[in-house]
PDB file of C-alpha atoms in Angstrom:
ATOM      1  CA  MET J 988      97.830 113.815  95.301  1.00 72.00           C
ATOM      2  CA  SER J 989      94.506 115.653  95.435  1.00 78.00           C
ATOM      3  CA  VAL J 990      92.059 115.274  98.299  1.00 76.00           C
ATOM      4  CA  ARG J 991      89.607 113.437  96.029  1.00 77.00           C
ATOM      5  CA  LYS J 992      92.269 110.991  94.899  1.00 79.00           C
ATOM      6  CA  ALA J 993      93.421 110.410  98.475  1.00 84.00           C
ATOM      7  CA  ARG J 994      89.804 109.749  99.494  1.00 81.00           C
ATOM      8  CA  MET J 995      89.440 106.987  96.901  1.00 81.00           C
ATOM      9  CA  VAL J 996      92.756 105.402  97.900  1.00 86.00           C
ATOM     10  CA  LEU J 997      91.756 105.445 101.578  1.00 86.00           C
ATOM     11  CA  TYR J 998      88.375 103.984 100.647  1.00 82.00           C
ATOM     12  CA  ARG J 999      89.989 100.950  98.988  1.00 84.00           C
ATOM     13  CA  VAL J1000      92.561 100.513 101.755  1.00 90.00           C
ATOM     14  CA  SER J1001      89.769 100.567 104.359  1.00 89.00           C
ATOM     15  CA  TRP J1002      87.922  97.734 102.633  1.00 85.00           C
ATOM     16  CA  ILE J1003      91.107  95.694 102.317  1.00 89.00           C
ATOM     17  CA  ILE J1004      91.807  96.131 106.035  1.00 90.00           C
ATOM     18  CA  PHE J1005      88.239  95.074 106.812  1.00 89.00           C
ATOM     19  CA  PHE J1006      88.507  91.902 104.723  1.00 87.00           C
ATOM     20  CA  VAL J1007      91.848  91.008 106.313  1.00 90.00           C
ATOM     21  CA  MET J1008      90.443  91.486 109.814  1.00 89.00           C
ATOM     22  CA  VAL J1009      87.427  89.311 108.966  1.00 90.00           C
ATOM     23  CA  VAL J1010      89.695  86.521 107.750  1.00 89.00           C
ATOM     24  CA  ILE J1011      91.836  86.760 110.888  1.00 89.00           C
ATOM     25  CA  SER J1012      88.697  86.632 113.054  1.00 88.00           C
ATOM     26  CA  VAL J1013      87.447  83.519 111.265  1.00 86.00           C
ATOM     27  CA  LEU J1014      90.723  81.570 111.191  1.00 88.00           C
ATOM     28  CA  THR J1015      92.254  82.494 114.544  1.00 88.00           C
ATOM     29  CA  ARG J1016      91.533  84.121 117.859  1.00 86.00           C
ATOM     30  CA  PRO J1017      91.981  87.794 116.876  1.00 84.00           C
ATOM     31  CA  PRO J1018      94.257  90.016 118.986  1.00 86.00           C
ATOM     32  CA  PHE J1019      91.623  92.769 118.814  1.00 86.00           C
ATOM     33  CA  PRO J1020      88.002  93.137 119.997  1.00 88.00           C
ATOM     34  CA  TYR J1021      85.318  92.003 117.550  1.00 85.00           C
ATOM     35  CA  TRP J1022      83.746  95.457 117.207  1.00 87.00           C
ATOM     36  CA  LEU J1023      87.024  96.867 115.904  1.00 90.00           C
ATOM     37  CA  THR J1024      86.595  94.751 112.764  1.00 89.00           C
ATOM     38  CA  TRP J1025      83.760  97.025 111.628  1.00 90.00           C
ATOM     39  CA  VAL J1026      85.625 100.298 112.019  1.00 91.00           C
ATOM     40  CA  PRO J1027      87.389 100.191 108.618  1.00 88.00           C
ATOM     41  CA  ALA J1028      84.112  99.130 106.988  1.00 89.00           C
ATOM     42  CA  GLY J1029      82.397 102.131 108.533  1.00 91.00           C
ATOM     43  CA  VAL J1030      85.173 104.399 107.295  1.00 88.00           C
ATOM     44  CA  ALA J1031      84.826 102.983 103.781  1.00 87.00           C
ATOM     45  CA  VAL J1032      81.058 103.516 103.755  1.00 86.00           C
ATOM     46  CA  ALA J1033      81.452 107.081 105.018  1.00 85.00           C
ATOM     47  CA  LEU J1034      84.015 107.818 102.322  1.00 84.00           C
ATOM     48  CA  ALA J1035      81.716 106.343  99.673  1.00 79.00           C
ATOM     49  CA  LEU J1036      78.880 108.593 100.774  1.00 77.00           C
ATOM     50  CA  THR J1037      81.043 111.695 100.496  1.00 77.00           C
ATOM     51  CA  ALA J1038      82.817 110.715  97.274  1.00 71.00           C
ATOM     52  CA  GLY J1039      79.904 111.713  95.033  1.00 71.00           C
ATOM     53  CA  ARG J1040      79.277 115.168  96.501  1.00 73.00           C
ATOM     54  CA  ARG J1041      81.059 117.006  93.705  1.00 74.00           C
ATOM     55  CA  GLY J1042      79.207 114.987  91.092  1.00 73.00           C
ATOM     56  CA  ARG J1043      75.871 115.668  92.763  1.00 77.00           C
ATOM     57  CA  ALA J1044      76.629 119.388  92.871  1.00 75.00           C
ATOM     58  CA  ALA J1045      77.558 119.392  89.183  1.00 74.00           C
ATOM     59  CA  ALA J1046      74.392 117.467  88.255  1.00 74.00           C
ATOM     60  CA  ALA J1047      72.261 119.995  90.150  1.00 78.00           C
ATOM     61  CA  ASN J1048      73.589 122.746  87.878  1.00 81.00           C
ATOM     62  CA  PRO J1049      74.733 120.922  84.722  1.00 82.00           C
ATOM     63  CA  ARG J1050      76.825 122.533  82.034  1.00 85.00           C
ATOM     64  CA  ALA J1051      75.646 122.564  78.428  1.00 88.00           C
ATOM     65  CA  ALA J1052      75.847 119.221  76.646  1.00 91.00           C
ATOM     66  CA  VAL J1053      78.896 118.744  74.444  1.00 94.00           C
ATOM     67  CA  GLU J1054      78.018 117.618  70.920  1.00 94.00           C
ATOM     68  CA  VAL J1055      80.216 114.835  69.562  1.00 95.00           C
ATOM     69  CA  GLU J1056      79.955 112.148  66.895  1.00 95.00           C
ATOM     70  CA  PRO J1057      78.562 108.690  67.783  1.00 95.00           C
ATOM     71  CA  PRO J1058      81.316 106.228  68.806  1.00 96.00           C
ATOM     72  CA  VAL J1059      79.889 103.378  66.705  1.00 94.00           C
ATOM     73  CA  THR J1060      78.356 102.583  63.343  1.00 91.00           C
ATOM     74  CA  GLY J1061      75.508 100.212  62.597  1.00 89.00           C
ATOM     75  CA  ARG J1062      72.351  99.534  64.594  1.00 89.00           C
ATOM     76  CA  TRP J1063      72.565  99.753  68.396  1.00 91.00           C
ATOM     77  CA  THR J1064      70.210  99.954  71.367  1.00 91.00           C
ATOM     78  CA  ALA J1065      70.728 102.207  74.382  1.00 92.00           C
ATOM     79  CA  LEU J1066      70.713 101.073  78.022  1.00 90.00           C
ATOM     80  CA  ASN J1067      71.496 102.954  81.247  1.00 89.00           C
ATOM     81  CA  SER J1068      70.868 106.225  79.424  1.00 93.00           C
ATOM     82  CA  PRO J1069      71.074 109.712  80.965  1.00 93.00           C
ATOM     83  CA  ALA J1070      67.989 110.540  78.879  1.00 91.00           C
ATOM     84  CA  ASP J1071      66.016 108.534  81.468  1.00 91.00           C
ATOM     85  CA  LYS J1072      67.758 109.333  84.735  1.00 91.00           C
ATOM     86  CA  VAL J1073      70.794 111.101  86.163  1.00 89.00           C
ATOM     87  CA  PRO J1074      73.093 109.654  87.326  1.00 90.00           C
ATOM     88  CA  SER J1075      72.493 107.138  84.572  1.00 86.00           C
ATOM     89  CA  HIS J1076      74.305 104.288  86.330  1.00 85.00           C
ATOM     90  CA  GLY J1077      73.003 105.129  89.782  1.00 82.00           C
ATOM     91  CA  VAL J1078      76.237 106.749  90.961  1.00 82.00           C
ATOM     92  CA  HIS J1079      78.405 109.771  90.214  1.00 84.00           C
ATOM     93  CA  ALA J1080      81.700 107.975  90.873  1.00 82.00           C
ATOM     94  CA  TYR J1081      84.274 107.476  88.110  1.00 84.00           C
ATOM     95  CA  GLY J1082      82.763 110.318  86.073  1.00 88.00           C
ATOM     96  CA  GLN J1083      79.689 108.229  85.208  1.00 89.00           C
ATOM     97  CA  THR J1084      76.961 110.785  85.863  1.00 90.00           C
ATOM     98  CA  TYR J1085      75.996 111.009  82.171  1.00 93.00           C
ATOM     99  CA  ALA J1086      77.467 107.716  80.931  1.00 94.00           C
ATOM    100  CA  ILE J1087      75.568 105.524  78.488  1.00 94.00           C
ATOM    101  CA  ASP J1088      75.720 101.836  77.512  1.00 93.00           C
ATOM    102  CA  VAL J1089      74.858 100.647  74.024  1.00 93.00           C
ATOM    103  CA  VAL J1090      74.485  97.079  72.768  1.00 90.00           C
ATOM    104  CA  ALA J1091      74.600  96.008  69.136  1.00 88.00           C
ATOM    105  CA  ASP J1092      71.266  94.667  67.928  1.00 83.00           C
ATOM    106  CA  PRO J1093      71.519  94.541  64.141  1.00 78.00           C
ATOM    107  CA  ALA J1094      68.454  92.352  63.600  1.00 60.00           C
ATOM    108  CA  PRO J1095      65.305  94.398  64.370  1.00 58.00           C
ATOM    109  CA  GLY J1096      63.246  92.620  67.011  1.00 50.00           C
ATOM    110  CA  ALA J1097      65.751  89.790  67.355  1.00 47.00           C
ATOM    111  CA  GLY J1098      67.593  88.770  70.460  1.00 44.00           C
ATOM    112  CA  GLY J1099      66.217  89.895  73.762  1.00 47.00           C
ATOM    113  CA  GLY J1100      67.841  92.128  76.292  1.00 46.00           C
ATOM    114  CA  ALA J1101      69.354  90.944  79.492  1.00 43.00           C
ATOM    115  CA  ALA J1102      67.375  91.254  82.692  1.00 38.00           C
ATOM    116  CA  ALA J1103      69.973  93.714  83.897  1.00 44.00           C
ATOM    117  CA  ALA J1104      71.757  96.268  81.793  1.00 51.00           C
ATOM    118  CA  PRO J1105      75.376  95.571  80.813  1.00 65.00           C
ATOM    119  CA  ASP J1106      76.803  97.762  83.564  1.00 61.00           C
ATOM    120  CA  ALA J1107      76.093  96.827  87.183  1.00 51.00           C
ATOM    121  CA  VAL J1108      76.813  99.124  90.088  1.00 44.00           C
ATOM    122  CA  PRO J1109      79.309  97.809  92.644  1.00 44.00           C
ATOM    123  CA  GLY J1110      79.380  98.802  96.277  1.00 38.00           C
ATOM    124  CA  ALA J1111      81.162 102.138  96.569  1.00 38.00           C
ATOM    125  CA  GLY J1112      79.834 103.781  93.582  1.00 38.00           C
ATOM    126  CA  ALA J1113      81.605 102.400  90.606  1.00 40.00           C
ATOM    127  CA  GLY J1114      79.397 101.309  87.785  1.00 43.00           C
ATOM    128  CA  ALA J1115      79.800  98.762  84.990  1.00 40.00           C
ATOM    129  CA  GLY J1116      79.038  95.108  85.706  1.00 37.00           C
ATOM    130  CA  ALA J1117      80.693  91.691  85.362  1.00 33.00           C
ATOM    131  CA  ALA J1118      83.135  89.155  86.598  1.00 31.00           C
ATOM    132  CA  PRO J1119      86.227  87.238  85.650  1.00 30.00           C
ATOM    133  CA  GLY J1120      84.591  83.791  85.482  1.00 30.00           C
ATOM    134  CA  ALA J1121      86.226  81.268  83.181  1.00 31.00           C
ATOM    135  CA  ALA J1122      88.882  82.467  80.823  1.00 32.00           C
ATOM    136  CA  ALA J1123      87.649  83.635  77.469  1.00 34.00           C
ATOM    137  CA  ASP J1124      90.924  83.643  75.621  1.00 35.00           C
ATOM    138  CA  GLY J1125      91.332  81.821  72.316  1.00 38.00           C
ATOM    139  CA  PRO J1126      88.447  82.663  69.953  1.00 40.00           C
ATOM    140  CA  ASP J1127      87.136  85.346  72.310  1.00 51.00           C
ATOM    141  CA  GLY J1128      90.445  86.602  73.637  1.00 53.00           C
ATOM    142  CA  ALA J1129      92.885  88.795  71.776  1.00 52.00           C
ATOM    143  CA  ALA J1130      91.625  90.664  68.749  1.00 51.00           C
ATOM    144  CA  GLY J1131      92.451  89.546  65.272  1.00 45.00           C
ATOM    145  CA  ALA J1132      89.475  87.491  64.128  1.00 43.00           C
ATOM    146  CA  GLY J1133      87.551  90.489  62.854  1.00 44.00           C
ATOM    147  CA  HIS J1134      84.082  91.576  63.902  1.00 57.00           C
ATOM    148  CA  GLU J1135      82.429  88.348  65.015  1.00 51.00           C
ATOM    149  CA  GLY J1136      79.139  90.150  65.620  1.00 48.00           C
ATOM    150  CA  ALA J1137      78.601  91.107  61.987  1.00 47.00           C
ATOM    151  CA  ALA J1138      76.097  89.729  59.444  1.00 49.00           C
ATOM    152  CA  GLY J1139      72.953  90.412  61.486  1.00 61.00           C
ATOM    153  CA  LEU J1140      73.722  88.156  64.471  1.00 72.00           C
ATOM    154  CA  ALA J1141      70.903  88.467  67.015  1.00 78.00           C
ATOM    155  CA  ARG J1142      71.727  89.480  70.585  1.00 74.00           C
ATOM    156  CA  PRO J1143      71.230  86.479  72.929  1.00 68.00           C
ATOM    157  CA  LYS J1144      68.365  86.577  75.416  1.00 75.00           C
ATOM    158  CA  PHE J1145      68.816  86.677  79.164  1.00 68.00           C
ATOM    159  CA  ARG J1146      68.349  83.162  80.608  1.00 72.00           C
ATOM    160  CA  ARG J1147      67.128  82.199  84.061  1.00 78.00           C
ATOM    161  CA  LEU J1148      69.446  79.228  84.516  1.00 76.00           C
ATOM    162  CA  TRP J1149      71.076  77.831  81.391  1.00 85.00           C
ATOM    163  CA  PRO J1150      73.377  78.512  79.743  1.00 79.00           C
ATOM    164  CA  VAL J1151      75.021  80.183  82.706  1.00 69.00           C
ATOM    165  CA  ALA J1152      77.423  82.072  80.442  1.00 63.00           C
ATOM    166  CA  LEU J1153      78.171  82.475  76.755  1.00 72.00           C
ATOM    167  CA  ARG J1154      81.351  83.084  74.822  1.00 80.00           C
ATOM    168  CA  ASN J1155      81.635  86.565  73.427  1.00 74.00           C
ATOM    169  CA  HIS J1156      81.371  85.663  69.756  1.00 79.00           C
ATOM    170  CA  HIS J1157      77.652  85.003  70.323  1.00 78.00           C
ATOM    171  CA  PHE J1158      77.101  88.742  70.825  1.00 82.00           C
ATOM    172  CA  PRO J1159      76.895  91.082  67.811  1.00 84.00           C
ATOM    173  CA  ALA J1160      78.755  93.883  69.611  1.00 87.00           C
ATOM    174  CA  PHE J1161      81.919  91.861  70.145  1.00 89.00           C
ATOM    175  CA  GLY J1162      84.693  93.112  67.891  1.00 90.00           C
ATOM    176  CA  ALA J1163      82.727  96.091  66.569  1.00 92.00           C
ATOM    177  CA  PRO J1164      84.997  99.065  65.763  1.00 95.00           C
ATOM    178  CA  LEU J1165      84.898 102.022  68.149  1.00 95.00           C
ATOM    179  CA  LEU J1166      85.508 105.422  66.618  1.00 96.00           C
ATOM    180  CA  ALA J1167      86.839 108.744  67.857  1.00 96.00           C
ATOM    181  CA  VAL J1168      83.892 111.041  68.617  1.00 96.00           C
ATOM    182  CA  ALA J1169      85.933 114.161  67.867  1.00 95.00           C
ATOM    183  CA  ASP J1170      89.442 115.312  67.052  1.00 96.00           C
ATOM    184  CA  GLY J1171      91.636 114.864  70.094  1.00 96.00           C
ATOM    185  CA  THR J1172      94.662 113.373  71.789  1.00 97.00           C
ATOM    186  CA  VAL J1173      94.891 109.940  73.370  1.00 97.00           C
ATOM    187  CA  VAL J1174      95.578 110.360  77.090  1.00 96.00           C
ATOM    188  CA  HIS J1175      95.276 106.719  78.124  1.00 95.00           C
ATOM    189  CA  ALA J1176      95.014 103.468  76.188  1.00 95.00           C
ATOM    190  CA  SER J1177      95.059  99.930  77.630  1.00 93.00           C
ATOM    191  CA  ASP J1178      94.015  96.548  76.268  1.00 89.00           C
ATOM    192  CA  GLY J1179      95.773  93.914  78.386  1.00 88.00           C
ATOM    193  CA  ARG J1180      92.799  92.643  80.388  1.00 90.00           C
ATOM    194  CA  ARG J1181      91.037  89.537  79.108  1.00 87.00           C
ATOM    195  CA  ASP J1182      87.494  89.362  77.792  1.00 86.00           C
ATOM    196  CA  HIS J1183      85.567  87.156  80.213  1.00 80.00           C
ATOM    197  CA  LEU J1184      82.420  85.135  79.533  1.00 74.00           C
ATOM    198  CA  SER J1185      79.023  86.817  79.557  1.00 75.00           C
ATOM    199  CA  ARG J1186      76.931  87.230  82.702  1.00 78.00           C
ATOM    200  CA  ASN J1187      73.507  86.995  81.046  1.00 75.00           C
ATOM    201  CA  SER J1188      71.875  84.383  83.294  1.00 71.00           C
ATOM    202  CA  LEU J1189      70.441  84.625  86.804  1.00 73.00           C
ATOM    203  CA  PRO J1190      73.242  82.629  88.535  1.00 74.00           C
ATOM    204  CA  ALA J1191      75.930  84.632  86.740  1.00 65.00           C
ATOM    205  CA  LEU J1192      74.204  87.918  87.544  1.00 67.00           C
ATOM    206  CA  VAL J1193      73.921  87.023  91.237  1.00 78.00           C
ATOM    207  CA  TYR J1194      77.627  86.170  91.299  1.00 63.00           C
ATOM    208  CA  LEU J1195      78.373  89.495  89.652  1.00 62.00           C
ATOM    209  CA  MET J1196      76.269  91.627  91.956  1.00 73.00           C
ATOM    210  CA  LEU J1197      77.182  89.940  95.245  1.00 75.00           C
ATOM    211  CA  ILE J1198      80.856  89.149  94.747  1.00 75.00           C
ATOM    212  CA  GLU J1199      82.654  90.225  91.614  1.00 67.00           C
ATOM    213  CA  ALA J1200      81.492  93.827  91.349  1.00 69.00           C
ATOM    214  CA  SER J1201      82.530  94.528  94.936  1.00 73.00           C
ATOM    215  CA  VAL J1202      85.947  92.943  94.442  1.00 74.00           C
ATOM    216  CA  ARG J1203      86.536  94.985  91.292  1.00 77.00           C
ATOM    217  CA  ASP J1204      85.476  98.145  93.104  1.00 75.00           C
ATOM    218  CA  VAL J1205      88.134  97.566  95.767  1.00 75.00           C
ATOM    219  CA  LEU J1206      90.754  96.850  93.090  1.00 76.00           C
ATOM    220  CA  GLY J1207      90.162 100.247  91.513  1.00 78.00           C
ATOM    221  CA  ALA J1208      88.843 102.025  88.440  1.00 79.00           C
ATOM    222  CA  GLY J1209      90.890  99.922  86.027  1.00 78.00           C
ATOM    223  CA  ALA J1210      89.226  96.742  87.226  1.00 84.00           C
ATOM    224  CA  ILE J1211      85.809  98.358  86.777  1.00 86.00           C
ATOM    225  CA  VAL J1212      86.164  99.796  83.271  1.00 88.00           C
ATOM    226  CA  GLY J1213      88.538  97.104  82.008  1.00 90.00           C
ATOM    227  CA  ASN J1214      90.488  97.930  78.869  1.00 95.00           C
ATOM    228  CA  HIS J1215      89.761 101.548  78.024  1.00 94.00           C
ATOM    229  CA  VAL J1216      90.714 104.608  76.033  1.00 96.00           C
ATOM    230  CA  VAL J1217      90.562 108.222  77.218  1.00 97.00           C
ATOM    231  CA  LEU J1218      90.650 111.063  74.683  1.00 97.00           C
ATOM    232  CA  ASP J1219      91.387 114.706  75.450  1.00 97.00           C
ATOM    233  CA  LEU J1220      88.881 116.646  73.328  1.00 96.00           C
ATOM    234  CA  GLY J1221      90.044 120.044  74.559  1.00 94.00           C
ATOM    235  CA  ASP J1222      88.322 122.684  76.729  1.00 92.00           C
ATOM    236  CA  GLY J1223      88.539 120.407  79.768  1.00 93.00           C
ATOM    237  CA  THR J1224      86.492 117.624  78.183  1.00 96.00           C
ATOM    238  CA  TYR J1225      87.596 113.983  78.047  1.00 97.00           C
ATOM    239  CA  ALA J1226      85.882 111.026  76.372  1.00 97.00           C
ATOM    240  CA  MET J1227      86.176 107.537  77.845  1.00 96.00           C
ATOM    241  CA  TYR J1228      85.406 104.212  76.140  1.00 97.00           C
ATOM    242  CA  ALA J1229      85.267 101.204  78.494  1.00 94.00           C
ATOM    243  CA  HIS J1230      85.278  97.375  78.241  1.00 93.00           C
ATOM    244  CA  LEU J1231      87.437  97.252  75.106  1.00 95.00           C
ATOM    245  CA  ARG J1232      88.463  93.985  73.498  1.00 93.00           C
ATOM    246  CA  ARG J1233      91.808  92.589  74.561  1.00 90.00           C
ATOM    247  CA  GLY J1234      94.579  93.355  72.065  1.00 93.00           C
ATOM    248  CA  SER J1235      92.363  95.547  69.868  1.00 93.00           C
ATOM    249  CA  LEU J1236      93.963  98.974  70.351  1.00 93.00           C
ATOM    250  CA  LYS J1237      94.693 100.952  67.206  1.00 94.00           C
ATOM    251  CA  VAL J1238      96.169 103.913  69.093  1.00 94.00           C
ATOM    252  CA  ARG J1239      98.445 104.610  72.039  1.00 94.00           C
ATOM    253  CA  ALA J1240      98.881 107.410  74.562  1.00 94.00           C
ATOM    254  CA  GLY J1241     100.111 110.589  72.919  1.00 94.00           C
ATOM    255  CA  ASP J1242      98.577 109.885  69.497  1.00 95.00           C
ATOM    256  CA  THR J1243      96.516 112.576  67.803  1.00 95.00           C
ATOM    257  CA  VAL J1244      93.257 111.275  66.338  1.00 96.00           C
ATOM    258  CA  ARG J1245      90.594 112.617  63.990  1.00 96.00           C
ATOM    259  CA  ALA J1246      86.830 112.235  64.365  1.00 94.00           C
ATOM    260  CA  GLY J1247      85.735 108.857  62.991  1.00 93.00           C
ATOM    261  CA  GLN J1248      89.176 107.267  63.331  1.00 95.00           C
ATOM    262  CA  PRO J1249      89.131 103.668  64.678  1.00 96.00           C
ATOM    263  CA  LEU J1250      90.448 103.457  68.242  1.00 96.00           C
ATOM    264  CA  ALA J1251      89.812  99.857  69.322  1.00 94.00           C
ATOM    265  CA  GLU J1252      87.093  97.194  69.294  1.00 94.00           C
ATOM    266  CA  CYS J1253      84.123  96.536  71.532  1.00 93.00           C
ATOM    267  CA  GLY J1254      84.881  93.840  74.096  1.00 92.00           C
ATOM    268  CA  ASN J1255      83.817  92.388  77.421  1.00 90.00           C
ATOM    269  CA  SER J1256      86.630  93.266  79.802  1.00 90.00           C
ATOM    270  CA  GLY J1257      86.154  94.715  83.261  1.00 83.00           C
ATOM    271  CA  ASN J1258      82.860  94.929  85.131  1.00 82.00           C
ATOM    272  CA  SER J1259      80.574  93.965  82.250  1.00 81.00           C
ATOM    273  CA  THR J1260      77.735  91.487  81.784  1.00 79.00           C
ATOM    274  CA  GLU J1261      78.105  91.218  78.000  1.00 84.00           C
ATOM    275  CA  PRO J1262      80.025  92.837  75.124  1.00 90.00           C
ATOM    276  CA  HIS J1263      78.830  96.445  74.917  1.00 91.00           C
ATOM    277  CA  VAL J1264      80.083 100.006  74.668  1.00 94.00           C
ATOM    278  CA  HIS J1265      80.238 102.164  77.782  1.00 95.00           C
ATOM    279  CA  PHE J1266      80.791 105.787  76.757  1.00 97.00           C
ATOM    280  CA  GLN J1267      81.032 108.958  78.814  1.00 96.00           C
ATOM    281  CA  LEU J1268      82.375 112.495  78.835  1.00 97.00           C
ATOM    282  CA  MET J1269      84.119 113.805  81.946  1.00 95.00           C
ATOM    283  CA  ASP J1270      86.206 116.729  83.185  1.00 92.00           C
ATOM    284  CA  ASP J1271      89.393 114.854  84.142  1.00 92.00           C
ATOM    285  CA  PRO J1272      91.311 111.897  82.661  1.00 93.00           C
ATOM    286  CA  ASP J1273      91.680 110.338  86.126  1.00 90.00           C
ATOM    287  CA  LEU J1274      88.540 108.289  86.774  1.00 89.00           C
ATOM    288  CA  ASP J1275      88.993 108.544  90.535  1.00 86.00           C
ATOM    289  CA  VAL J1276      88.454 112.319  90.479  1.00 86.00           C
ATOM    290  CA  ALA J1277      86.478 112.885  87.266  1.00 90.00           C
ATOM    291  CA  VAL J1278      83.018 114.457  87.179  1.00 89.00           C
ATOM    292  CA  GLY J1279      80.652 113.597  84.345  1.00 92.00           C
ATOM    293  CA  ILE J1280      79.775 116.012  81.531  1.00 93.00           C
ATOM    294  CA  PRO J1281      76.519 115.827  79.512  1.00 94.00           C
ATOM    295  CA  PHE J1282      76.877 114.797  75.864  1.00 95.00           C
ATOM    296  CA  THR J1283      74.758 114.601  72.752  1.00 94.00           C
ATOM    297  CA  TRP J1284      75.534 112.608  69.611  1.00 95.00           C
ATOM    298  CA  ARG J1285      75.346 114.583  66.392  1.00 93.00           C
ATOM    299  CA  GLY J1286      72.287 113.577  64.376  1.00 90.00           C
ATOM    300  CA  ILE J1287      70.989 111.321  67.160  1.00 92.00           C
ATOM    301  CA  GLY J1288      70.877 113.198  70.441  1.00 92.00           C
ATOM    302  CA  VAL J1289      70.814 110.943  73.497  1.00 93.00           C
ATOM    303  CA  PRO J1290      68.795 107.755  72.910  1.00 93.00           C
ATOM    304  CA  ALA J1291      66.605 106.688  75.809  1.00 92.00           C
ATOM    305  CA  ASN J1292      66.645 103.224  77.343  1.00 89.00           C
ATOM    306  CA  GLY J1293      65.494 100.656  74.810  1.00 88.00           C
ATOM    307  CA  ASP J1294      65.671 103.040  71.862  1.00 90.00           C
ATOM    308  CA  ALA J1295      67.487 101.807  68.765  1.00 90.00           C
ATOM    309  CA  PHE J1296      69.557 104.063  66.565  1.00 91.00           C
ATOM    310  CA  THR J1297      71.516 103.525  63.365  1.00 89.00           C
ATOM    311  CA  VAL J1298      74.719 105.209  62.213  1.00 88.00           C
ATOM    312  CA  ALA J1299      75.814 104.503  58.642  1.00 83.00           C
ATOM    313  CA  GLU J1300      79.470 103.709  58.001  1.00 78.00           C
ATOM    314  CA  GLY J1301      81.610 106.539  56.706  1.00 67.00           C
ATOM    315  CA  VAL J1302      79.096 109.271  57.479  1.00 57.00           C
ATOM    316  CA  HIS J1303      80.533 110.816  60.640  1.00 60.00           C
ATOM    317  CA  GLY J1304      79.485 114.421  60.496  1.00 51.00           C
ATOM    318  CA  SER J1305      76.115 113.484  58.951  1.00 48.00           C
ATOM    319  CA  ALA J1306      72.856 112.711  60.674  1.00 48.00           C
ATOM    320  CA  GLY J1307      72.146 109.210  61.914  1.00 56.00           C
ATOM    321  CA  THR J1308      68.689 107.724  62.347  1.00 59.00           C
ATOM    322  CA  ARG J1309      66.883 106.848  65.532  1.00 57.00           C
ATOM    323  CA  GLN J1310      63.914 104.624  66.302  1.00 58.00           C
ATOM    324  CA  GLY J1311      61.809 105.028  69.408  1.00 56.00           C
ATOM    325  CA  GLY J1312      61.265 108.032  71.641  1.00 44.00           C
ATOM    326  CA  ALA J1313      64.818 109.109  72.325  1.00 40.00           C
ATOM    327  CA  GLN J1314      65.271 112.723  73.211  1.00 37.00           C
ATOM    328  CA  ALA J1315      68.246 114.981  72.859  1.00 36.00           C
ATOM    329  CA  PHE J1316      69.597 115.455  76.387  1.00 35.00           C
TER     330      PHE J1316
END
């Protein structure tokens, strides 16, 4: 086990010990002094502050951006883009320095974005936001019903109070095919986590930010990114797709894939506020130790926050179109 991996394990163990000690202090007369309860919390915070040092160093002297194909087709809008700030999700942890979120918005001017972007940043530097909430199995659970978000469905607006949450079929991204951005080998593929309800209202967002994101952070990278695929693109570069739809995998670990090949479908698993695509390049397949790598999408560049872009079906390797002021990163 590497030092970086051991640091992340100790970080999670420290928070678990803290929570256990708090519960003991509340329910019984603890056999330890009150101040001792905060020691593991202090250790966890210290570890969190040091965990991103390698990412910060890499961002200070970034390597050249790796050009790959877009992971989607159709019309999408960028959020949490590295074209606007680095680290794009506020943290370097889990290889997210140059990660990007995109939401399907096929009807120009329709829908309305959420007040917060689809990925929220939990306590120790994870990044990707949502909660388990009520089960979303059935129509929004395992894949098989096709791309519910097709036919120009508008993206729902963020609501202050009601509805608190929406089922995933209301979002045009849900079920959209995700494509290999380059030739490569599947290193990891998982799709067993359920797709939960959206978190696109103020009460749901508060629950996410104050409770669920922190719990997922302690549970580990898998709870943050949900169902995900990692591709080895060669030359020490790995591509990661997060929040995949339950049961939608088209590949498995060890498979060789070609650019443009379907991998899975867009979902709402893990730490996510709504169905969207979280994409990133990184230098290691293990999210606990990975450092982000800059990317650029062929024919598009790196769309800035709020910029829409369109990729036609079956034209991977050709230029896409972009609306707004997106810049190549």
